[in-house]
mmCIF file of C-alpha atoms in Angstrom:
data_model
loop_
_atom_site.group_PDB
_atom_site.id
_atom_site.type_symbol
_atom_site.label_atom_id
_atom_site.label_comp_id
_atom_site.label_asym_id
_atom_site.label_seq_id
_atom_site.Cartn_x
_atom_site.Cartn_y
_atom_site.Cartn_z
ATOM 1 C CA MET A 1 217.742 186.200 133.642
ATOM 2 C CA MET A 2 219.509 184.236 136.278
ATOM 3 C CA GLY A 3 220.481 184.895 139.877
ATOM 4 C CA LEU A 4 224.058 185.609 140.875
ATOM 5 C CA GLN A 5 226.078 186.292 143.974
ATOM 6 C CA LYS A 6 229.405 187.897 143.150
ATOM 7 C CA LYS A 7 232.244 189.698 144.912
ATOM 8 C CA TYR A 8 234.156 192.170 142.736
ATOM 9 C CA THR A 9 237.847 193.102 142.891
ATOM 10 C CA ASP A 10 236.946 196.606 144.165
ATOM 11 C CA GLY A 11 235.435 195.007 147.285
ATOM 12 C CA SER A 12 231.792 195.448 146.296
ATOM 13 C CA GLU A 13 229.329 192.546 146.410
ATOM 14 C CA TYR A 14 226.252 191.914 144.279
ATOM 15 C CA ASN A 15 223.369 189.560 144.873
ATOM 16 C CA GLY A 16 220.658 189.525 142.231
ATOM 17 C CA ASN A 17 219.720 188.941 138.627
ATOM 18 C CA ILE A 18 221.915 189.344 135.558
ATOM 19 C CA ASN A 19 221.171 189.467 131.840
ATOM 20 C CA ASP A 20 222.712 187.441 129.000
ATOM 21 C CA LYS A 21 225.671 189.852 128.859
ATOM 22 C CA GLY A 22 226.481 189.220 132.538
ATOM 23 C CA GLU A 23 225.274 192.690 133.564
ATOM 24 C CA LYS A 24 223.213 193.405 136.668
ATOM 25 C CA ASP A 25 219.633 193.376 135.401
ATOM 26 C CA GLY A 26 216.358 193.058 137.305
ATOM 27 C CA ASN A 27 216.149 193.199 141.100
ATOM 28 C CA GLY A 28 219.290 193.009 143.171
ATOM 29 C CA THR A 29 221.422 194.375 146.001
ATOM 30 C CA LEU A 30 224.844 195.945 145.568
ATOM 31 C CA VAL A 31 226.982 196.694 148.634
ATOM 32 C CA PHE A 32 230.107 198.803 148.139
ATOM 33 C CA LYS A 33 233.323 198.461 150.116
ATOM 34 C CA ASP A 34 232.555 201.618 152.159
ATOM 35 C CA GLY A 35 229.182 200.184 153.229
ATOM 36 C CA THR A 36 227.079 202.173 150.749
ATOM 37 C CA LYS A 37 224.186 199.946 149.683
ATOM 38 C CA TYR A 38 221.726 199.950 146.781
ATOM 39 C CA HIS A 39 218.676 197.709 146.712
ATOM 40 C CA GLY A 40 216.324 197.858 143.790
ATOM 41 C CA HIS A 41 216.100 197.463 140.062
ATOM 42 C CA PHE A 42 219.011 197.379 137.618
ATOM 43 C CA LYS A 43 219.042 197.653 133.835
ATOM 44 C CA ASN A 44 222.120 196.848 131.757
ATOM 45 C CA GLY A 45 224.349 197.141 134.838
ATOM 46 C CA PHE A 46 222.982 200.479 136.112
ATOM 47 C CA PHE A 47 220.524 201.467 138.853
ATOM 48 C CA SER A 48 217.271 201.878 136.946
ATOM 49 C CA GLY A 49 213.609 202.053 137.950
ATOM 50 C CA HIS A 50 212.811 202.154 141.667
ATOM 51 C CA GLY A 51 215.451 201.655 144.342
ATOM 52 C CA VAL A 52 216.915 202.691 147.682
ATOM 53 C CA LEU A 53 220.473 204.007 147.944
ATOM 54 C CA GLU A 54 221.966 204.282 151.448
ATOM 55 C CA ILE A 55 225.144 206.343 151.170
ATOM 56 C CA CYS A 56 227.852 206.053 153.825
ATOM 57 C CA ALA A 57 229.711 209.345 154.282
ATOM 58 C CA GLU A 58 232.136 210.778 156.839
ATOM 59 C CA LYS A 59 229.392 212.836 158.488
ATOM 60 C CA GLY A 60 226.801 210.046 158.580
ATOM 61 C CA GLN A 61 224.462 208.171 156.333
ATOM 62 C CA HIS A 62 222.314 209.711 153.598
ATOM 63 C CA LYS A 63 219.384 207.945 151.963
ATOM 64 C CA TYR A 64 217.626 208.275 148.617
ATOM 65 C CA GLN A 65 214.407 206.398 147.890
ATOM 66 C CA GLY A 66 212.840 206.763 144.492
ATOM 67 C CA GLN A 67 213.416 206.508 140.782
ATOM 68 C CA PHE A 68 216.704 206.007 138.920
ATOM 69 C CA ALA A 69 217.838 205.955 135.296
ATOM 70 C CA ASN A 70 221.319 205.092 134.008
ATOM 71 C CA GLY A 71 222.698 204.920 137.557
ATOM 72 C CA LYS A 72 221.489 208.400 138.582
ATOM 73 C CA PHE A 73 218.553 209.892 140.506
ATOM 74 C CA GLU A 74 215.940 210.520 137.821
ATOM 75 C CA GLY A 75 212.247 211.251 138.229
ATOM 76 C CA TYR A 76 210.653 211.481 141.659
ATOM 77 C CA GLY A 77 212.206 210.624 145.000
ATOM 78 C CA VAL A 78 213.016 211.544 148.578
ATOM 79 C CA PHE A 79 216.586 212.341 149.678
ATOM 80 C CA THR A 80 217.315 212.510 153.417
ATOM 81 C CA GLN A 81 220.669 213.714 154.752
ATOM 82 C CA SER A 82 222.211 212.442 157.971
ATOM 83 C CA ASP A 83 221.059 215.622 159.784
ATOM 84 C CA ASN A 84 217.453 214.837 158.683
ATOM 85 C CA MET A 85 217.274 217.639 156.137
ATOM 86 C CA MET A 86 214.996 216.221 153.438
ATOM 87 C CA TYR A 87 214.178 217.006 149.818
ATOM 88 C CA GLU A 88 210.995 215.559 148.299
ATOM 89 C CA GLY A 89 210.420 216.108 144.617
ATOM 90 C CA GLU A 90 211.910 215.848 141.170
ATOM 91 C CA PHE A 91 215.439 214.891 140.164
ATOM 92 C CA HIS A 92 217.141 215.015 136.796
ATOM 93 C CA ASP A 93 220.523 213.585 135.840
ATOM 94 C CA GLY A 94 221.393 212.908 139.490
ATOM 95 C CA ALA A 95 220.563 216.392 140.781
ATOM 96 C CA VAL A 96 217.699 218.250 142.472
ATOM 97 C CA GLN A 97 215.885 219.656 139.457
ATOM 98 C CA GLY A 98 212.197 220.532 139.039
ATOM 99 C CA LEU A 99 209.405 220.878 141.584
ATOM 100 C CA GLY A 100 209.960 219.936 145.220
ATOM 101 C CA ARG A 101 210.318 220.938 148.852
ATOM 102 C CA VAL A 102 213.215 221.112 151.295
ATOM 103 C CA THR A 103 212.391 220.432 154.954
ATOM 104 C CA PHE A 104 215.025 221.176 157.573
ATOM 105 C CA LYS A 105 215.867 218.976 160.551
ATOM 106 C CA GLU A 106 213.665 221.036 162.865
ATOM 107 C CA LYS A 107 210.782 219.880 160.609
ATOM 108 C CA THR A 108 210.158 223.479 159.574
ATOM 109 C CA HIS A 109 210.470 224.998 156.139
ATOM 110 C CA GLY A 110 212.842 227.817 155.380
ATOM 111 C CA VAL A 111 211.659 231.397 155.467
ATOM 112 C CA PRO A 112 209.878 231.740 153.148
ATOM 113 C CA HIS A 113 209.028 228.115 152.457
ATOM 114 C CA TYR A 114 211.601 226.282 150.363
ATOM 115 C CA GLU A 115 208.947 224.826 148.128
ATOM 116 C CA GLY A 116 208.894 225.413 144.408
ATOM 117 C CA ARG A 117 211.012 224.991 141.293
ATOM 118 C CA PHE A 118 214.652 224.003 141.732
ATOM 119 C CA ALA A 119 217.485 224.225 139.207
ATOM 120 C CA ASN A 120 221.000 222.940 139.852
ATOM 121 C CA GLY A 121 220.052 222.176 143.463
ATOM 122 C CA GLU A 122 218.853 225.706 144.267
ATOM 123 C CA ILE A 123 215.360 227.118 144.484
ATOM 124 C CA VAL A 124 214.656 229.495 141.597
ATOM 125 C CA GLU A 125 210.904 230.054 141.951
ATOM 126 C CA MET A 126 208.658 229.738 144.983
ATOM 127 C CA GLN A 127 205.375 227.924 144.322
ATOM 128 C CA GLN A 128 203.128 225.248 145.759
ATOM 129 C CA CYS A 129 203.973 221.803 144.435
ATOM 130 C CA ALA A 130 201.825 219.329 146.368
ATOM 131 C CA GLY A 131 201.540 217.064 143.308
ATOM 132 C CA ALA A 132 205.311 216.661 142.967
ATOM 133 C CA ILE A 133 205.690 216.006 146.697
ATOM 134 C CA GLN A 134 202.956 213.366 146.545
ATOM 135 C CA GLU A 135 204.628 211.684 143.547
ATOM 136 C CA ALA A 136 207.990 211.737 145.360
ATOM 137 C CA ARG A 137 206.504 210.077 148.432
ATOM 138 C CA LYS A 138 204.786 207.482 146.253
ATOM 139 C CA ALA A 139 208.052 206.686 144.446
ATOM 140 C CA ALA A 140 209.871 206.413 147.809
ATOM 141 C CA THR A 141 207.221 204.049 149.162
ATOM 142 C CA THR A 142 207.409 201.873 146.036
ATOM 143 C CA ALA A 143 211.211 201.761 146.282
ATOM 144 C CA GLY A 144 211.086 200.881 149.972
ATOM 145 C CA GLN A 145 208.787 197.921 149.294
ATOM 146 C CA LEU A 146 211.199 196.154 146.915
#
């Protein structure tokens, strides 16, 4: 692997390692034209492993810290919206899927608590999931330390 600093025709910029095929691979930082920024691990050109994605949107900035696979949220992580609503838990194929908890900006849980099993971004079964929340926080901390 070798280090590279490159500006792409779409306006994005990459600073980090590449593999023999010229793909982003290893640790690096990718900044998109709109200001969205990813810092973390890449594999074969995709976000993979632990990383932090700061998403610039019209209504503010959102942040995901945690695990990725094939460029998508995958595994455990913490997603915080610009209004401070936060989801801590499991993700699959880029979506909220599995055990986790939603905390609203007032730092209270919904009524009843929005903690349990999620499918397609919606809660489908209420249950305690302290283990998943702990794993999500651990993955976010690891990603933030890269």
